[in-house]
mmCIF file with all atom_site columns, C-alpha atoms in Angstrom:
data_model
loop_
_atom_site.group_PDB
_atom_site.id
_atom_site.type_symbol
_atom_site.label_atom_id
_atom_site.label_alt_id
_atom_site.label_comp_id
_atom_site.label_asym_id
_atom_site.label_entity_id
_atom_site.label_seq_id
_atom_site.pdbx_PDB_ins_code
_atom_site.Cartn_x
_atom_site.Cartn_y
_atom_site.Cartn_z
_atom_site.occupancy
_atom_site.B_iso_or_equiv
_atom_site.pdbx_formal_charge
_atom_site.auth_seq_id
_atom_site.auth_comp_id
_atom_site.auth_asym_id
_atom_site.auth_atom_id
_atom_site.pdbx_PDB_model_num
ATOM 1   C CA . UNK A 1 1   ? -1.419  18.628  52.022 1.00 71.00 ? 1   UNK A CA 1
ATOM 2   C CA . UNK A 1 2   ? -5.170  18.036  52.003 1.00 84.00 ? 2   UNK A CA 1
ATOM 3   C CA . UNK A 1 3   ? -6.582  15.320  54.238 1.00 90.00 ? 3   UNK A CA 1
ATOM 4   C CA . UNK A 1 4   ? -8.692  12.619  52.593 1.00 92.00 ? 4   UNK A CA 1
ATOM 5   C CA . UNK A 1 5   ? -11.458 10.850  54.483 1.00 93.00 ? 5   UNK A CA 1
ATOM 6   C CA . UNK A 1 6   ? -9.790  7.501   53.783 1.00 92.00 ? 6   UNK A CA 1
ATOM 7   C CA . UNK A 1 7   ? -6.176  6.634   53.085 1.00 92.00 ? 7   UNK A CA 1
ATOM 8   C CA . UNK A 1 8   ? -5.270  3.853   50.640 1.00 92.00 ? 8   UNK A CA 1
ATOM 9   C CA . UNK A 1 9   ? -4.076  0.535   52.058 1.00 90.00 ? 9   UNK A CA 1
ATOM 10  C CA . UNK A 1 10  ? -0.874  0.701   50.013 1.00 91.00 ? 10  UNK A CA 1
ATOM 11  C CA . UNK A 1 11  ? 0.026   4.325   49.244 1.00 92.00 ? 11  UNK A CA 1
ATOM 12  C CA . UNK A 1 12  ? 2.792   3.301   46.836 1.00 93.00 ? 12  UNK A CA 1
ATOM 13  C CA . UNK A 1 13  ? 0.261   1.530   44.561 1.00 94.00 ? 13  UNK A CA 1
ATOM 14  C CA . UNK A 1 14  ? -2.497  4.165   44.684 1.00 95.00 ? 14  UNK A CA 1
ATOM 15  C CA . UNK A 1 15  ? -3.149  7.655   43.375 1.00 95.00 ? 15  UNK A CA 1
ATOM 16  C CA . UNK A 1 16  ? -5.600  10.329  44.459 1.00 95.00 ? 16  UNK A CA 1
ATOM 17  C CA . UNK A 1 17  ? -7.565  13.199  42.952 1.00 96.00 ? 17  UNK A CA 1
ATOM 18  C CA . UNK A 1 18  ? -10.040 15.658  44.432 1.00 96.00 ? 18  UNK A CA 1
ATOM 19  C CA . UNK A 1 19  ? -12.124 18.662  43.527 1.00 96.00 ? 19  UNK A CA 1
ATOM 20  C CA . UNK A 1 20  ? -13.506 21.240  45.939 1.00 96.00 ? 20  UNK A CA 1
ATOM 21  C CA . UNK A 1 21  ? -16.513 23.561  45.610 1.00 97.00 ? 21  UNK A CA 1
ATOM 22  C CA . UNK A 1 22  ? -17.413 22.156  42.184 1.00 97.00 ? 22  UNK A CA 1
ATOM 23  C CA . UNK A 1 23  ? -20.432 23.891  40.670 1.00 97.00 ? 23  UNK A CA 1
ATOM 24  C CA . UNK A 1 24  ? -22.303 20.705  39.873 1.00 97.00 ? 24  UNK A CA 1
ATOM 25  C CA . UNK A 1 25  ? -25.409 19.294  41.568 1.00 97.00 ? 25  UNK A CA 1
ATOM 26  C CA . UNK A 1 26  ? -24.593 17.260  44.674 1.00 97.00 ? 26  UNK A CA 1
ATOM 27  C CA . UNK A 1 27  ? -27.400 14.717  44.310 1.00 97.00 ? 27  UNK A CA 1
ATOM 28  C CA . UNK A 1 28  ? -26.667 13.879  40.671 1.00 97.00 ? 28  UNK A CA 1
ATOM 29  C CA . UNK A 1 29  ? -22.945 13.654  41.357 1.00 97.00 ? 29  UNK A CA 1
ATOM 30  C CA . UNK A 1 30  ? -23.463 11.377  44.363 1.00 97.00 ? 30  UNK A CA 1
ATOM 31  C CA . UNK A 1 31  ? -25.497 8.901   42.301 1.00 97.00 ? 31  UNK A CA 1
ATOM 32  C CA . UNK A 1 32  ? -22.995 9.011   39.423 1.00 97.00 ? 32  UNK A CA 1
ATOM 33  C CA . UNK A 1 33  ? -20.077 8.432   41.795 1.00 97.00 ? 33  UNK A CA 1
ATOM 34  C CA . UNK A 1 34  ? -21.793 5.449   43.420 1.00 97.00 ? 34  UNK A CA 1
ATOM 35  C CA . UNK A 1 35  ? -22.374 3.968   39.963 1.00 97.00 ? 35  UNK A CA 1
ATOM 36  C CA . UNK A 1 36  ? -18.621 3.859   39.160 1.00 97.00 ? 36  UNK A CA 1
ATOM 37  C CA . UNK A 1 37  ? -17.430 2.697   42.597 1.00 96.00 ? 37  UNK A CA 1
ATOM 38  C CA . UNK A 1 38  ? -15.328 -0.472  42.199 1.00 94.00 ? 38  UNK A CA 1
ATOM 39  C CA . UNK A 1 39  ? -14.990 -0.108  38.412 1.00 96.00 ? 39  UNK A CA 1
ATOM 40  C CA . UNK A 1 40  ? -11.643 -0.299  36.656 1.00 95.00 ? 40  UNK A CA 1
ATOM 41  C CA . UNK A 1 41  ? -10.352 3.018   35.330 1.00 96.00 ? 41  UNK A CA 1
ATOM 42  C CA . UNK A 1 42  ? -11.034 2.195   31.669 1.00 96.00 ? 42  UNK A CA 1
ATOM 43  C CA . UNK A 1 43  ? -14.506 0.798   32.433 1.00 96.00 ? 43  UNK A CA 1
ATOM 44  C CA . UNK A 1 44  ? -15.416 3.892   34.485 1.00 97.00 ? 44  UNK A CA 1
ATOM 45  C CA . UNK A 1 45  ? -14.269 6.235   31.707 1.00 97.00 ? 45  UNK A CA 1
ATOM 46  C CA . UNK A 1 46  ? -16.198 4.249   29.079 1.00 97.00 ? 46  UNK A CA 1
ATOM 47  C CA . UNK A 1 47  ? -19.318 4.209   31.281 1.00 97.00 ? 47  UNK A CA 1
ATOM 48  C CA . UNK A 1 48  ? -19.235 7.989   31.858 1.00 97.00 ? 48  UNK A CA 1
ATOM 49  C CA . UNK A 1 49  ? -18.738 8.630   28.141 1.00 97.00 ? 49  UNK A CA 1
ATOM 50  C CA . UNK A 1 50  ? -21.764 6.406   27.460 1.00 97.00 ? 50  UNK A CA 1
ATOM 51  C CA . UNK A 1 51  ? -23.788 8.384   30.034 1.00 97.00 ? 51  UNK A CA 1
ATOM 52  C CA . UNK A 1 52  ? -22.951 11.623  28.215 1.00 97.00 ? 52  UNK A CA 1
ATOM 53  C CA . UNK A 1 53  ? -23.984 9.997   24.908 1.00 97.00 ? 53  UNK A CA 1
ATOM 54  C CA . UNK A 1 54  ? -27.214 8.579   26.512 1.00 97.00 ? 54  UNK A CA 1
ATOM 55  C CA . UNK A 1 55  ? -26.127 4.990   25.769 1.00 97.00 ? 55  UNK A CA 1
ATOM 56  C CA . UNK A 1 56  ? -26.131 4.000   29.475 1.00 97.00 ? 56  UNK A CA 1
ATOM 57  C CA . UNK A 1 57  ? -27.984 5.548   32.389 1.00 97.00 ? 57  UNK A CA 1
ATOM 58  C CA . UNK A 1 58  ? -27.044 6.267   36.005 1.00 97.00 ? 58  UNK A CA 1
ATOM 59  C CA . UNK A 1 59  ? -29.393 4.465   38.421 1.00 97.00 ? 59  UNK A CA 1
ATOM 60  C CA . UNK A 1 60  ? -30.819 6.773   41.088 1.00 97.00 ? 60  UNK A CA 1
ATOM 61  C CA . UNK A 1 61  ? -31.188 4.907   44.376 1.00 96.00 ? 61  UNK A CA 1
ATOM 62  C CA . UNK A 1 62  ? -31.238 7.465   47.197 1.00 96.00 ? 62  UNK A CA 1
ATOM 63  C CA . UNK A 1 63  ? -32.223 10.819  45.690 1.00 96.00 ? 63  UNK A CA 1
ATOM 64  C CA . UNK A 1 64  ? -34.981 9.585   43.405 1.00 93.00 ? 64  UNK A CA 1
ATOM 65  C CA . UNK A 1 65  ? -37.970 11.795  44.114 1.00 95.00 ? 65  UNK A CA 1
ATOM 66  C CA . UNK A 1 66  ? -39.403 12.911  40.775 1.00 96.00 ? 66  UNK A CA 1
ATOM 67  C CA . UNK A 1 67  ? -36.870 10.891  38.767 1.00 96.00 ? 67  UNK A CA 1
ATOM 68  C CA . UNK A 1 68  ? -38.473 9.216   35.779 1.00 96.00 ? 68  UNK A CA 1
ATOM 69  C CA . UNK A 1 69  ? -38.311 5.537   34.939 1.00 97.00 ? 69  UNK A CA 1
ATOM 70  C CA . UNK A 1 70  ? -36.320 4.221   32.009 1.00 96.00 ? 70  UNK A CA 1
ATOM 71  C CA . UNK A 1 71  ? -35.473 0.848   30.515 1.00 96.00 ? 71  UNK A CA 1
ATOM 72  C CA . UNK A 1 72  ? -31.704 1.415   30.804 1.00 96.00 ? 72  UNK A CA 1
ATOM 73  C CA . UNK A 1 73  ? -32.005 1.194   34.609 1.00 96.00 ? 73  UNK A CA 1
ATOM 74  C CA . UNK A 1 74  ? -32.910 -2.518  34.432 1.00 96.00 ? 74  UNK A CA 1
ATOM 75  C CA . UNK A 1 75  ? -29.308 -3.644  34.014 1.00 95.00 ? 75  UNK A CA 1
ATOM 76  C CA . UNK A 1 76  ? -28.521 -2.182  37.464 1.00 95.00 ? 76  UNK A CA 1
ATOM 77  C CA . UNK A 1 77  ? -31.577 -3.667  39.167 1.00 96.00 ? 77  UNK A CA 1
ATOM 78  C CA . UNK A 1 78  ? -33.274 -0.282  39.445 1.00 96.00 ? 78  UNK A CA 1
ATOM 79  C CA . UNK A 1 79  ? -36.240 1.380   37.788 1.00 96.00 ? 79  UNK A CA 1
ATOM 80  C CA . UNK A 1 80  ? -35.330 5.062   37.986 1.00 97.00 ? 80  UNK A CA 1
ATOM 81  C CA . UNK A 1 81  ? -32.337 6.512   36.163 1.00 97.00 ? 81  UNK A CA 1
ATOM 82  C CA . UNK A 1 82  ? -31.059 9.660   34.497 1.00 97.00 ? 82  UNK A CA 1
ATOM 83  C CA . UNK A 1 83  ? -28.171 10.880  32.362 1.00 97.00 ? 83  UNK A CA 1
ATOM 84  C CA . UNK A 1 84  ? -26.442 13.607  34.456 1.00 97.00 ? 84  UNK A CA 1
ATOM 85  C CA . UNK A 1 85  ? -24.179 15.065  31.774 1.00 97.00 ? 85  UNK A CA 1
ATOM 86  C CA . UNK A 1 86  ? -22.410 17.728  33.841 1.00 97.00 ? 86  UNK A CA 1
ATOM 87  C CA . UNK A 1 87  ? -21.691 15.338  36.730 1.00 97.00 ? 87  UNK A CA 1
ATOM 88  C CA . UNK A 1 88  ? -20.299 12.763  34.292 1.00 97.00 ? 88  UNK A CA 1
ATOM 89  C CA . UNK A 1 89  ? -18.038 15.375  32.680 1.00 97.00 ? 89  UNK A CA 1
ATOM 90  C CA . UNK A 1 90  ? -16.681 16.516  36.064 1.00 97.00 ? 90  UNK A CA 1
ATOM 91  C CA . UNK A 1 91  ? -16.016 12.919  37.160 1.00 97.00 ? 91  UNK A CA 1
ATOM 92  C CA . UNK A 1 92  ? -14.323 12.184  33.823 1.00 97.00 ? 92  UNK A CA 1
ATOM 93  C CA . UNK A 1 93  ? -12.020 15.151  34.445 1.00 97.00 ? 93  UNK A CA 1
ATOM 94  C CA . UNK A 1 94  ? -11.174 13.865  37.924 1.00 97.00 ? 94  UNK A CA 1
ATOM 95  C CA . UNK A 1 95  ? -10.481 10.368  36.573 1.00 97.00 ? 95  UNK A CA 1
ATOM 96  C CA . UNK A 1 96  ? -8.193  11.873  33.932 1.00 97.00 ? 96  UNK A CA 1
ATOM 97  C CA . UNK A 1 97  ? -6.357  13.827  36.652 1.00 96.00 ? 97  UNK A CA 1
ATOM 98  C CA . UNK A 1 98  ? -5.976  10.693  38.775 1.00 96.00 ? 98  UNK A CA 1
ATOM 99  C CA . UNK A 1 99  ? -4.708  8.792   35.734 1.00 96.00 ? 99  UNK A CA 1
ATOM 100 C CA . UNK A 1 100 ? -2.002  11.402  35.112 1.00 96.00 ? 100 UNK A CA 1
ATOM 101 C CA . UNK A 1 101 ? -1.074  11.232  38.813 1.00 95.00 ? 101 UNK A CA 1
ATOM 102 C CA . UNK A 1 102 ? -0.738  7.453   38.411 1.00 95.00 ? 102 UNK A CA 1
ATOM 103 C CA . UNK A 1 103 ? 1.518   7.862   35.382 1.00 95.00 ? 103 UNK A CA 1
ATOM 104 C CA . UNK A 1 104 ? 3.673   10.251  37.421 1.00 95.00 ? 104 UNK A CA 1
ATOM 105 C CA . UNK A 1 105 ? 3.998   7.557   40.120 1.00 94.00 ? 105 UNK A CA 1
ATOM 106 C CA . UNK A 1 106 ? 4.745   5.002   37.348 1.00 93.00 ? 106 UNK A CA 1
ATOM 107 C CA . UNK A 1 107 ? 1.720   2.809   38.087 1.00 93.00 ? 107 UNK A CA 1
ATOM 108 C CA . UNK A 1 108 ? 0.116   0.534   35.498 1.00 92.00 ? 108 UNK A CA 1
ATOM 109 C CA . UNK A 1 109 ? -3.062  2.321   34.418 1.00 92.00 ? 109 UNK A CA 1
ATOM 110 C CA . UNK A 1 110 ? -4.592  -0.922  33.120 1.00 92.00 ? 110 UNK A CA 1
ATOM 111 C CA . UNK A 1 111 ? -4.745  -2.360  36.659 1.00 93.00 ? 111 UNK A CA 1
ATOM 112 C CA . UNK A 1 112 ? -6.218  0.706   38.390 1.00 95.00 ? 112 UNK A CA 1
ATOM 113 C CA . UNK A 1 113 ? -9.609  0.439   40.125 1.00 95.00 ? 113 UNK A CA 1
ATOM 114 C CA . UNK A 1 114 ? -11.801 3.045   41.814 1.00 96.00 ? 114 UNK A CA 1
ATOM 115 C CA . UNK A 1 115 ? -11.255 1.859   45.379 1.00 95.00 ? 115 UNK A CA 1
ATOM 116 C CA . UNK A 1 116 ? -12.715 4.955   47.085 1.00 96.00 ? 116 UNK A CA 1
ATOM 117 C CA . UNK A 1 117 ? -14.958 7.726   45.842 1.00 97.00 ? 117 UNK A CA 1
ATOM 118 C CA . UNK A 1 118 ? -16.849 10.167  48.022 1.00 97.00 ? 118 UNK A CA 1
ATOM 119 C CA . UNK A 1 119 ? -19.059 13.162  47.338 1.00 97.00 ? 119 UNK A CA 1
ATOM 120 C CA . UNK A 1 120 ? -19.765 15.723  50.066 1.00 97.00 ? 120 UNK A CA 1
ATOM 121 C CA . UNK A 1 121 ? -22.021 18.754  50.064 1.00 97.00 ? 121 UNK A CA 1
ATOM 122 C CA . UNK A 1 122 ? -20.220 22.083  49.766 1.00 97.00 ? 122 UNK A CA 1
ATOM 123 C CA . UNK A 1 123 ? -21.466 25.437  51.016 1.00 97.00 ? 123 UNK A CA 1
ATOM 124 C CA . UNK A 1 124 ? -24.485 26.669  49.073 1.00 97.00 ? 124 UNK A CA 1
ATOM 125 C CA . UNK A 1 125 ? -24.090 29.649  46.767 1.00 96.00 ? 125 UNK A CA 1
ATOM 126 C CA . UNK A 1 126 ? -26.745 32.346  46.834 1.00 97.00 ? 126 UNK A CA 1
ATOM 127 C CA . UNK A 1 127 ? -28.598 34.047  44.024 1.00 97.00 ? 127 UNK A CA 1
ATOM 128 C CA . UNK A 1 128 ? -32.033 35.623  43.975 1.00 97.00 ? 128 UNK A CA 1
ATOM 129 C CA . UNK A 1 129 ? -35.147 35.206  41.911 1.00 98.00 ? 129 UNK A CA 1
ATOM 130 C CA . UNK A 1 130 ? -37.834 37.859  41.573 1.00 98.00 ? 130 UNK A CA 1
ATOM 131 C CA . UNK A 1 131 ? -41.411 36.926  42.368 1.00 97.00 ? 131 UNK A CA 1
ATOM 132 C CA . UNK A 1 132 ? -44.814 38.512  41.997 1.00 98.00 ? 132 UNK A CA 1
ATOM 133 C CA . UNK A 1 133 ? -45.824 41.571  44.040 1.00 98.00 ? 133 UNK A CA 1
ATOM 134 C CA . UNK A 1 134 ? -42.230 42.766  44.469 1.00 97.00 ? 134 UNK A CA 1
ATOM 135 C CA . UNK A 1 135 ? -40.997 39.845  46.537 1.00 98.00 ? 135 UNK A CA 1
ATOM 136 C CA . UNK A 1 136 ? -37.588 38.175  46.277 1.00 98.00 ? 136 UNK A CA 1
ATOM 137 C CA . UNK A 1 137 ? -36.841 34.508  47.002 1.00 98.00 ? 137 UNK A CA 1
ATOM 138 C CA . UNK A 1 138 ? -33.492 32.704  47.324 1.00 97.00 ? 138 UNK A CA 1
ATOM 139 C CA . UNK A 1 139 ? -32.177 30.791  44.336 1.00 97.00 ? 139 UNK A CA 1
ATOM 140 C CA . UNK A 1 140 ? -29.480 28.530  45.784 1.00 97.00 ? 140 UNK A CA 1
ATOM 141 C CA . UNK A 1 141 ? -26.996 26.222  44.089 1.00 97.00 ? 141 UNK A CA 1
ATOM 142 C CA . UNK A 1 142 ? -25.806 22.956  45.671 1.00 97.00 ? 142 UNK A CA 1
ATOM 143 C CA . UNK A 1 143 ? -22.125 22.448  44.837 1.00 97.00 ? 143 UNK A CA 1
ATOM 144 C CA . UNK A 1 144 ? -20.054 19.527  46.077 1.00 97.00 ? 144 UNK A CA 1
ATOM 145 C CA . UNK A 1 145 ? -16.600 18.271  46.999 1.00 97.00 ? 145 UNK A CA 1
ATOM 146 C CA . UNK A 1 146 ? -15.400 15.045  45.328 1.00 97.00 ? 146 UNK A CA 1
ATOM 147 C CA . UNK A 1 147 ? -12.467 12.856  46.305 1.00 97.00 ? 147 UNK A CA 1
ATOM 148 C CA . UNK A 1 148 ? -11.394 9.586   44.737 1.00 96.00 ? 148 UNK A CA 1
ATOM 149 C CA . UNK A 1 149 ? -8.613  7.060   45.124 1.00 96.00 ? 149 UNK A CA 1
ATOM 150 C CA . UNK A 1 150 ? -7.476  4.690   42.383 1.00 96.00 ? 150 UNK A CA 1
ATOM 151 C CA . UNK A 1 151 ? -5.616  1.600   43.602 1.00 95.00 ? 151 UNK A CA 1
ATOM 152 C CA . UNK A 1 152 ? -3.616  -0.877  41.581 1.00 92.00 ? 152 UNK A CA 1
ATOM 153 C CA . UNK A 1 153 ? -5.548  -4.137  41.564 1.00 83.00 ? 153 UNK A CA 1
ATOM 154 C CA . UNK A 1 154 ? -3.522  -7.328  41.760 1.00 78.00 ? 154 UNK A CA 1
ATOM 155 C CA . UNK A 1 155 ? -4.648  -10.336 39.753 1.00 72.00 ? 155 UNK A CA 1
ATOM 156 C CA . UNK A 1 156 ? -6.401  -12.898 41.956 1.00 75.00 ? 156 UNK A CA 1
ATOM 157 C CA . UNK A 1 157 ? -4.213  -15.793 43.053 1.00 77.00 ? 157 UNK A CA 1
ATOM 158 C CA . UNK A 1 158 ? -5.696  -19.189 42.242 1.00 79.00 ? 158 UNK A CA 1
ATOM 159 C CA . UNK A 1 159 ? -5.983  -21.734 45.030 1.00 81.00 ? 159 UNK A CA 1
ATOM 160 C CA . UNK A 1 160 ? -3.452  -24.592 44.662 1.00 80.00 ? 160 UNK A CA 1
ATOM 161 C CA . UNK A 1 161 ? -4.963  -28.011 44.112 1.00 79.00 ? 161 UNK A CA 1
ATOM 162 C CA . UNK A 1 162 ? -4.684  -30.450 47.006 1.00 71.00 ? 162 UNK A CA 1
ATOM 163 C CA . UNK A 1 163 ? -2.989  -33.835 46.555 1.00 69.00 ? 163 UNK A CA 1
ATOM 164 C CA . UNK A 1 164 ? -5.219  -36.941 46.442 1.00 69.00 ? 164 UNK A CA 1
ATOM 165 C CA . UNK A 1 165 ? -4.505  -38.199 49.989 1.00 63.00 ? 165 UNK A CA 1
ATOM 166 C CA . UNK A 1 166 ? -5.522  -34.983 51.801 1.00 64.00 ? 166 UNK A CA 1
ATOM 167 C CA . UNK A 1 167 ? -9.107  -34.693 50.556 1.00 60.00 ? 167 UNK A CA 1
ATOM 168 C CA . UNK A 1 168 ? -11.752 -34.738 53.242 1.00 65.00 ? 168 UNK A CA 1
ATOM 169 C CA . UNK A 1 169 ? -14.111 -37.684 53.363 1.00 65.00 ? 169 UNK A CA 1
ATOM 170 C CA . UNK A 1 170 ? -17.787 -37.132 52.685 1.00 67.00 ? 170 UNK A CA 1
ATOM 171 C CA . UNK A 1 171 ? -19.910 -36.504 55.772 1.00 69.00 ? 171 UNK A CA 1
ATOM 172 C CA . UNK A 1 172 ? -22.101 -39.405 56.857 1.00 70.00 ? 172 UNK A CA 1
ATOM 173 C CA . UNK A 1 173 ? -25.718 -39.231 55.797 1.00 73.00 ? 173 UNK A CA 1
ATOM 174 C CA . UNK A 1 174 ? -28.052 -38.121 58.554 1.00 73.00 ? 174 UNK A CA 1
ATOM 175 C CA . UNK A 1 175 ? -31.166 -39.973 59.494 1.00 70.00 ? 175 UNK A CA 1
ATOM 176 C CA . UNK A 1 176 ? -34.479 -38.219 59.148 1.00 73.00 ? 176 UNK A CA 1
ATOM 177 C CA . UNK A 1 177 ? -36.623 -37.935 62.270 1.00 75.00 ? 177 UNK A CA 1
ATOM 178 C CA . UNK A 1 178 ? -38.311 -41.245 63.145 1.00 70.00 ? 178 UNK A CA 1
ATOM 179 C CA . UNK A 1 179 ? -36.362 -43.303 60.603 1.00 67.00 ? 179 UNK A CA 1
ATOM 180 C CA . UNK A 1 180 ? -34.678 -46.554 61.569 1.00 70.00 ? 180 UNK A CA 1
ATOM 181 C CA . UNK A 1 181 ? -31.324 -47.808 60.527 1.00 64.00 ? 181 UNK A CA 1
ATOM 182 C CA . UNK A 1 182 ? -31.495 -50.605 57.952 1.00 64.00 ? 182 UNK A CA 1
ATOM 183 C CA . UNK A 1 183 ? -29.202 -53.454 58.985 1.00 66.00 ? 183 UNK A CA 1
ATOM 184 C CA . UNK A 1 184 ? -27.742 -55.807 56.425 1.00 59.00 ? 184 UNK A CA 1
#
């Protein structure tokens, strides 16, 4: 059994999925994962499909050096965004795996939310590139580990209305500094 960095609050109403040593850029995947945190399962899948189709963008907030600006970032309150296709495809696969795990546990897939998602750096993989004058430089890849937990989200309970006699009275009006009380 693999240890997750965080355990769900109610294990009976949650499902997990993880991928290790995935050959996909860490920085792009981290930003994509943070974009879908807290989304419902269907909304996250729709969003990632839109990212692949360039209909919605992933806002880049931490790793944004050299990232261009685009108008699609405005809806997230950012200016820089991209469309990391490979990261979106990998996350879609993980969401699909988590969904099948939920069906195996007989959870309602309509109520599932991304309660936890985490991307960690994996060990770099080495290649080499050939340079001028017979030199060789490293050509490293930056893979990552991804783990996510989908939890069944309960509908919010509305606050019961209080009976008429228990309502609090309005606070008394305060006097401004230097004002006098008008007597009648």
